Each structure stands twice: as structure tokens, then as C-alpha cells.
Amino acid sequence: MGQYRLIVSDLDGTLRAEGSPAFSPRVRAAVAEAQARGVRVVIATGRMFRSAEPFARGLGVTEPMICNQGATIYDLTTRAMIYDQRVAPPVLREILEFAGSDVTPIACLDGEFYSERIPEQAAPLAAIYAREHFHQVANLAADLPRDPQKVMFVNDAAMTERLHARLV
């Protein structure tokens, strides 16, 4: 084994070109070579396990996979969740209050999406995940079956800039 023992990489825009359904031959060869040299290859992604798993398997990655921006870790051999960090209700309420009514928050939990409204800007997510995994709830802070693993916002670029300016 050489100098490196572990490689951790994102999927989208790193191992896989944005929007590409497959890995390049160069990436496939590099991952295979690293593994042949005894280097452990781990995928860390913002994606949920359901959409990231086929990519990991396609690359021959067998190490645990980090999903949901680090909120979950899955054993790829058993498909079992081995780490699960949830957003506590007071934190969820604070996030929703900060965001205000101009954005659409989407709570992600256990491979499902929950939102008070499902905007057309969520079409890219619907292309990755089947529409059946989107659930509309009356009150995001109160009507989830469990605490979410992450919360994301769907909005236009201008609103993203305004939210960012409020954070810094």
C-alpha cells in the first residue's frame, strides 16, 4: 500500500460530471486502481442513500457511504444505516423561521421528502427520486413522522443570495 489509505469523494461534480448518468472510464480505472492498492474508497454525498447507492455499486465501492450531507452513514454490504443524525425540533423551527415564507423548505427523512408545498423548482429532485417520495404536509414543523435528517430549500438564485447575505 502506498502513502494513501483512504479516499473520500463526493459524487456529483467530482467523481461524476454534473448531469451525467455514468462515470468516465478514467474515474472507473482510478477507483479500481486505488482499491487494488488497498486504498479504501468512500463516497460522501448530499444525496439520500436511495439515489447514491447505484452509483457506489457501479463503481464497486463497498465501504460505508456517507449520505445526506453527513447526517447518515450506510453499510453498503447490508444496506443498514449505521449512523443517523436528526435535526431536533427546536432547530427545525429555527431554520424555518430564518428562511421565512419566500422559500420552500423541504425536509428529508428516511429517503422521503416532505414540504408544505411542492414547487415546480423541485423538478430536478423529482427526476432523481420518483414523485411518490414527495409528501405534502400542512405544517412542516409539526407534521413529520420523525425528525428529519436534513432540511433544504428550493428557491431561485436571487433568494439564495438574500439568504446567504443574512447568514454572513
Backbone as a ProteinNet text record, in pm:
[ID]
protein_1_A
[PRIMARY]
MGQYRLIVSDLDGTLRAEGSPAFSPRVRAAVAEAQARGVRVVIATGRMFRSAEPFARGLGVTEPMICNQGATIYDLTTRAMIYDQRVAPPVLREILEFAGSDVTPIACLDGEFYSERIPEQAAPLAAIYAREHFHQVANLAADLPRDPQKVMFVNDAAMTERLHARLV
[TERTIARY]
84.6	0	89.1	45	123	96.7	114.3	101.4	-43.3	-139.3	-279.8	-347	-432.1	-508.6	-657.8	-697.6	-839.8	-860.1	-957.8	-1002.6	-1150.8	-1190.3	-1331.2	-1364.9	-1470.3	-1505.2	-1655.3	-1694.3	-1832.9	-1863.5	-1990.6	-2033	-2049.4	-2150.7	-2193.6	-2094.7	-2041	-1945.1	-1803.2	-1782.9	-1649	-1615	-1671.1	-1649.1	-1730	-1839.3	-1932	-1962.8	-1952.9	-1983.6	-2129.8	-2156.8	-2294.4	-2385.9	-2494.5	-2593.6	-2560.2	-2440.6	-2401.5	-2457	-2513.7	-2567.2	-2460.3	-2337.8	-2234.4	-2100.4	-2009.5	-1874.1	-1788.4	-1689.1	-1598.1	-1509.8	-1457.7	-1365	-1243.5	-1198.5	-1082.7	-1112.6	-1232.9	-1271.8	-1284.2	-1349.2	-1363.9	-1227.1	-1134.3	-999.7	-926.3	-939.3	-869.9	-922.6	-1054.3	-1111.8	-1067.7	-1074	-1032.5	-885	-801.9	-658.9	-633.1	-701.3	-684.4	-724.7	-836.5	-882.5	-785.6	-733.2	-636.7	-510.7	-479	-361.1	-392.4	-514.5	-552	-608.1	-634.2	-690.8	-842.4	-894.6	-1039.6	-1101.8	-1204.2	-1273.3	-1411.9	-1439.4	-1565.6	-1632.3	-1762.1	-1839.5	-1908.6	-1897.7	-1966.9	-2050.5	-2180.6	-2269.2	-2384	-2438.1	-2558.5	-2682.5	-2668.7	-2782.3	-2829.3	-2954.1	-3006.2	-2951.2	-2951.9	-2896.7	-2959.1	-3089.3	-3160.5	-3103.3	-3067.4	-3017.4	-2866.2	-2795.8	-2649.4	-2602.6	-2678.7	-2636.8	-2603.4	-2685	-2649.9	-2515.1	-2481	-2352.1	-2237.2	-2252.5	-2148.2	-2128.1	-2236.9	-2228	-2167.3	-2202.4	-2148.4	-1998.1	-1946.2	-1800.8	-1731.3	-1809.6	-1750.4	-1709.2	-1763.9	-1732.8	-1809.7	-1741.8	-1805.8	-1793.5	-1716.5	-1700	-1829.7	-1849.2	-1968	-1978.9	-2102.3	-2126.5	-2192.7	-2137.3	-2187.2	-2290	-2410.3	-2520.2	-2580.6	-2671.7	-2746.4	-2656.7	-2552.8	-2457.3	-2397.6	-2378	-2315.4	-2411.9	-2541.5	-2639.5	-2660	-2628.2	-2644.5	-2522.6	-2494.6	-2391.2	-2453.1	-2432.6	-2489	-2379.4	-2402.9	-2318.2	-2366.2	-2281	-2322	-2341.1	-2279	-2294	-2431.5	-2475.6	-2604.4	-2717.9	-2683.6	-2778.4	-2833.5	-2771.4	-2816.7	-2761.4	-2844.6	-2799.8	-2719.1	-2594.5	-2509.2	-2483.9	-2527.6	-2519.4	-2637	-2702.5	-2822.6	-2832	-2808.9	-2817.5	-2940.1	-3029.2	-3154.4	-3148.6	-3232.5	-3249.1	-3354	-3314	-3404.1	-3515.9	-3635.9	-3749	-3719.7	-3649	-3621.5	-3532.5	-3439.3	-3351.7	-3432	-3520.2	-3605.2	-3689.9	-3750.2	-3831.7	-3746.5	-3624.7	-3535	-3498.9	-3471.8	-3439.6	-3556.9	-3676.9	-3795.7	-3824.7	-3804.5	-3825.2	-3724.6	-3599.4	-3495.3	-3526.6	-3570.9	-3594.7	-3710.6	-3810.7	-3926.5	-4016.3	-4113.6	-4215.4	-4180.5	-4069.8	-4035.1	-3968.2	-3926.7	-3860.4	-3944.2	-3914.7	-3984.6	-3889.2	-3907.1	-3823.1	-3873	-3779.7	-3811.3	-3732.5	-3804.7	-3741	-3717.6	-3599.3	-3563.5	-3549.8	-3623.5	-3609.7	-3639.4	-3547.6	-3560.4	-3593	-3528	-3545.3	-3670.1	-3739.8	-3862.9	-3847.5	-3923.6	-3925.4	-4060.2	-4056.6	-4178.1	-4172.2	-4284.7	-4290.7	-4435.1	-4451.1	-4585.9	-4642.3	-4553.3	-4593.5	-4481.3	-4518.8	-4419.7	-4406.5	-4304.1	-4289.1	-4234.4	-4255.3	-4202.7	-4050.5	-3987.1	-3840.6	-3787.7	-3876.6	-3835.3	-3827.8	-3853.3	-3848.5	-3715.9	-3600.2	-3475.4	-3470.7	-3527.9	-3532.9	-3626.1	-3738.2	-3833.6	-3773.3	-3677.3	-3610.9	-3518.7	-3466	-3378	-3460.8	-3556.8	-3641.1	-3780.1	-3845.6	-3981.4	-4073.9	-4170.6	-4267.8	-4335.1	-4345.9	-4411.4	-4338.1	-4215.3	-4138.1	-4152.1	-4237.2	-4266.3	-4400.1	-4403.2	-4525.2	-4555.8	-4679.1	-4719.8	-4780.2	-4735.2	-4786.9	-4837.3	-4929.4	-4985.5	-4885.1	-4807	-4713	-4583.2	-4478.8	-4352.1	-4293.2	-4311.5	-4254	-4329.8	-4453.4	-4535.7	-4580.9	-4580.8	-4647.1	-4556.1	-4428.8	-4338.8	-4350.3	-4337	-4344.7	-4226.9	-4111.9	-3991.5	-3913.1	-3812.4	-3725.9	-3650.1	-3632.1	-3562.7	-3411.2	-3349	-3203	-3141.8	-3217	-3169.1	-3288.4	-3264.5	-3363.9	-3295.6	-3360.6	-3305.3	-3411.7	-3367	-3458.1	-3458.4	-3577.4	-3592.8	-3637.3	-3555.2	-3587.4	-3500.6	-3522.1	-3443.5	-3309.1	-3221.4	-3085.3	-3084.5	-3174.9	-3178.6	-3212.5	-3306.5	-3343.1	-3227.3	-3156	-3039.6	-2938.3	-2915.1	-2820.9	-2868.1	-2998.2	-3052	-3037.9	-3066	-3048.8	-2902.9	-2815.6	-2671.5	-2625.5	-2672.6	-2634.6	-2680.9	-2794.2	-2843.9	-2760.1	-2696.7	-2616.4	-2480	-2423.3	-2285.8	-2284.4
-117.6	0	123.8	224.2	346.2	440.9	566.4	671.9	687.7	667.2	691.3	562.9	575.6	461.6	480.1	607.6	637.8	751.7	735.8	843.5	862.4	984.7	1018.9	1121.9	1094.6	1184.2	1200.8	1317.4	1345.6	1274.9	1263.6	1206.2	1313.6	1396.2	1490.9	1604.9	1615.3	1720.2	1686.3	1567.1	1524.5	1391.7	1283.1	1154.6	1143.5	1213.8	1205.9	1347.7	1370.3	1502.8	1536.2	1661.1	1704.6	1661.4	1596.2	1556.5	1430	1379.3	1258.5	1135.4	1042.3	922.4	818.3	840.1	738.4	801.3	716.9	758.8	746.5	831.2	821.6	698.2	644.7	531.8	565.8	690.5	732.8	724.2	767.9	760.4	614.7	534.3	391.7	326.4	355.6	297.3	345.9	474.4	529.8	468.2	452.3	391.7	245.8	172.8	32	17.5	105.8	100.2	131	232.5	266	147.5	87.1	-26.3	-144.7	-166.6	-275.5	-253.1	-128.4	-95.2	-94.2	-131.4	-137.2	-8.5	89.3	215.8	199.6	242.8	237.7	358.7	336.6	444.4	460.5	582.3	615.2	727.5	715.1	821.7	901.7	1034.3	1126.7	1217.9	1215.9	1288.2	1355.1	1455.9	1518.2	1437.9	1345.8	1264.6	1171.4	1129.9	1025.7	892	794.5	663.6	604.7	614.4	553.1	596.2	721.6	767.7	753.5	743.4	732	587.1	495.7	355	298.7	321.3	263.8	313.6	437.5	491.5	422.6	405.6	339.2	196.2	126.9	-11.7	-16.4	81.1	86.5	107	168.2	188.1	74.5	-14.5	-123.1	-81.6	28.6	76.4	-8.5	-54.6	-138	-80	25.3	88.7	160	187.2	263.2	393.8	434.5	554.9	661.7	782.8	898.6	968.9	987.4	1047.6	1166.6	1235	1344.9	1450.1	1493.2	1591.1	1546.8	1417.6	1365.4	1323.4	1339.6	1304.8	1154.5	1078.9	934.1	864.9	746.2	659.9	521.4	463.4	332	230.5	108.1	-4.9	-53.4	-44	-82.6	-233.1	-310.8	-455.5	-499.5	-443.3	-484.6	-386.9	-268.7	-158.8	-102	-135.7	-87.8	51.1	134.9	265.6	245.5	291.5	270.9	401.1	512	640.9	723.4	791.9	868.1	989.6	1107.1	1231.8	1307.8	1339.6	1407.7	1555.9	1634.2	1775.7	1782.9	1829.7	1837.5	1938.4	1914.7	2005.3	2153.3	2191.4	2334.3	2390.7	2311.1	2354.9	2366.5	2270.9	2277.6	2404	2434.9	2557	2681.9	2684.3	2798	2812.4	2701.8	2703.6	2758.2	2710	2753.6	2901.4	2945.5	3086.7	3174.3	3132	3206.8	3218.4	3110.8	3108.8	3199.1	3207.1	3289.4	3220.9	3294.4	3236.4	3246.2	3310.3	3327.2	3204.9	3111.2	2992	2869.5	2761.8	2636.7	2540.3	2520.4	2422.7	2281.1	2191.7	2050.6	1972.6	1897.5	1813	1675.3	1623	1491.7	1396	1286.1	1188.1	1049.3	960.6	819.7	799.3	878.1	861.4	924.7	1004.2	1069.9	1221.7	1295	1440.8	1487	1589.5	1646.8	1798	1855.5	2000.5	2046.3	2173.9	2229.4	2255.4	2274.3	2287.2	2228.2	2172.1	2109.1	2194.8	2278.7	2375.5	2311.2	2381.5	2329.9	2331.4	2412.9	2411.6	2278.5	2196.7	2065.8	1962.8	2003.5	1909.8	1835.2	1901.3	1823.8	1711.6	1736.1	1630.5	1518.7	1557.7	1457.5	1371.5	1427.3	1348.7	1243.5	1272.6	1178.6	1078.7	1131.1	1049.1	1044.9	933.4	922.4	1018.3	1069.8	1162.6	1102.8	972.7	906.6	929.1	977.3	1001.2	1144.4	1224.6	1361.3	1360	1420.1	1421.2	1564.4	1605	1738	1729.2	1818.7	1824.8	1965.3	1977.6	2108.9	2197.1	2138.1	2214.7	2135.3	2182.4	2109.4	2090.3	2188.1	2179.7	2082.4	2050.1	1968.8	1834.9	1819.9	1704.8	1597	1599.2	1495.2	1369.2	1251.9	1128.9	1108.9	1168.1	1164.7	1292	1317.1	1431.7	1407.8	1513.2	1495.9	1482	1427	1417.6	1542.6	1610.9	1738.1	1819.3	1948.6	2041.2	2118.3	2126	2204.7	2300.8	2397.8	2499.7	2498.5	2511.2	2522.3	2664.9	2737	2875.4	2919.8	3040.2	3090.3	3145.2	3174.3	3219.2	3348.7	3440.5	3568.8	3547.1	3457.3	3429.9	3361	3276.6	3210.7	3315.8	3413.5	3520.8	3601.1	3628.7	3702.8	3622.4	3493.8	3409.8	3404.7	3391.8	3387.3	3516.9	3628.9	3759.9	3772	3713.9	3717.3	3629.4	3528.6	3437.2	3494.8	3575.5	3624.4	3762.6
0	0	0	-75.4	-86.9	28.3	1.1	101.1	149.6	63.5	99.3	144.8	247.5	295.6	275	250.9	238.8	139.9	52.7	-36.2	-8.7	22.2	40.4	-66.1	-142.4	-252.8	-265.5	-310.9	-347.4	-479	-510.3	-637.6	-745.3	-726.2	-828.7	-846.3	-965.1	-994.9	-952.9	-898.2	-856.7	-923.7	-874.9	-941.1	-1070.3	-1073.6	-1185.7	-1232.5	-1361.8	-1415.9	-1387.7	-1354.3	-1327.5	-1441.8	-1405.9	-1505	-1582.5	-1565.7	-1638.5	-1567.5	-1642.5	-1578.5	-1545.3	-1590.6	-1571.5	-1534.5	-1489.3	-1458.1	-1583.7	-1594.2	-1708.2	-1690.2	-1799.4	-1788.6	-1701.6	-1707.4	-1627.2	-1477.8	-1437.2	-1295.8	-1253.1	-1334.4	-1301.5	-1281.2	-1371.3	-1363.1	-1238.1	-1206.2	-1089.5	-960	-949.3	-829	-818	-928.6	-926.9	-889.3	-942.9	-911.7	-763.7	-713	-570.9	-483.3	-514.3	-435.2	-447.1	-565.8	-585.8	-502.8	-475.7	-394.2	-244.3	-209.5	-68.4	-12	-96.8	-50.9	-36.7	76	99.2	30.6	-49.9	-121.6	-60.4	-16.1	48.9	-29.1	-49.5	-113.4	-3.5	-12.3	78.1	-9.9	10.1	-80	-5.8	-66.6	-12.8	-45.9	-138.3	-180	-67.8	-81.8	4.9	-44.1	43.8	12.5	-114.1	-126.7	-239	-374	-387.9	-518	-530.8	-419.6	-425.5	-437.2	-383.1	-381.1	-519.4	-621.7	-753	-806	-777.1	-821.7	-747.9	-616.9	-538.8	-588	-609.5	-657.2	-797.6	-880.3	-1015.2	-1019.2	-914.5	-905.3	-830	-773.8	-696.4	-556.8	-508.6	-373.9	-273.2	-171.4	-69.3	71.4	85.5	217	256.4	384.4	424.6	346.7	316.9	236.8	323.3	315.2	389.5	301.1	354.1	276.2	351	285.7	347.7	412.5	341.4	394.7	527.7	543.4	664.1	772.9	752.4	855.5	869	762.9	769.2	709.3	760.8	704.6	689	572.1	542	515	561.4	527.5	391.2	290.8	155.9	141.5	226.5	217.8	265.4	377.6	436.3	406.8	357.3	333.9	465.3	576.6	707.1	735.1	796.8	840.6	968.3	968.1	1085.6	1163	1107.6	1176.8	1128.5	1222	1187.8	1278.8	1222.4	1299.1	1249.9	1340.7	1305	1342.9	1276.6	1309.3	1420.5	1535.9	1651.3	1624.9	1679.8	1655.6	1681.3	1790.5	1808.4	1696.8	1648.6	1539.6	1409.6	1384.7	1265.5	1267.7	1381.2	1391.9	1366.2	1418.4	1397.1	1248.6	1183	1039.5	960.1	990.4	916.8	940.8	1063.2	1095.2	1020.6	1019.2	948.8	800.3	740.8	595.9	556.3	639.2	606	504.3	456.3	368.2	220	186.2	44.8	-17.5	65.4	13.4	47.7	-20	6.3	74.8	206.4	274.4	246.2	230.2	210.6	314.6	396.7	497.5	437.1	460	407.2	524.8	517	622.1	569.3	599.8	563.8	416.1	330.1	186.6	129.6	207.8	163.3	177.2	96.7	100.9	155	242.4	298.8	283.8	239.8	224.1	237.4	273.9	281.5	142.9	48.4	-91.3	-176.3	-285.7	-371	-496.7	-499.6	-608.8	-735.6	-846.1	-972.7	-974.6	-888.1	-881.2	-828.1	-772.5	-722.5	-834.1	-958.2	-1071.1	-1081.2	-1059	-1063.5	-959.2	-841.9	-740.4	-784.5	-844.4	-891.3	-1001.4	-1075	-1179.1	-1117.4	-1000.4	-931.1	-849.8	-778.3	-692.1	-754.3	-747.2	-800.2	-724.9	-795	-737.6	-613.5	-608	-494.6	-362.7	-370.2	-248.9	-197.8	-261.2	-217	-144.4	-24.4	56.3	98.2	80.1	121.9	260.9	350	486.8	514	607.8	639.5	712.5	802.4	883.9	896.4	832	828.8	967.9	1054.5	1189.2	1279.1	1243.3	1333.4	1276	1144.7	1083.8	1026.7	1061.8	1012	1097.2	1036.2	1115.8	1211.7	1178.6	1263.1	1236.7	1318.4	1293.5	1162.7	1082.3	953.6	969.7	866.1	863.7	802.8	718.4	664.6	617.7	604.4	550.2	439.9	326.1	216.2	167.2	88.7	38.9	-112.1	-167.8	-312	-338.9	-412.9	-444.6	-561.1	-606	-718.9	-670.4	-764.1	-731.7	-651.5	-683.9	-612.2	-464.8	-437.9	-299	-226.8	-294.3	-234.7	-191.2	-276.7	-243	-122.1	-114.8	0.4	129.2	123.1	242.9	284.6	187.6	216.4	282.6	232.6	289.1	434.3	466.4	604.1	696.7	640.8	722.7	757.3	668.4	690.6	751
[MASK]
++++++++++++++++++++++++++++++++++++++++++++++++++++++++++++++++++++++++++++++++++++++++++++++++++++++++++++++++++++++++++++++++++++++++++++++++++++++++++++++++++++++++

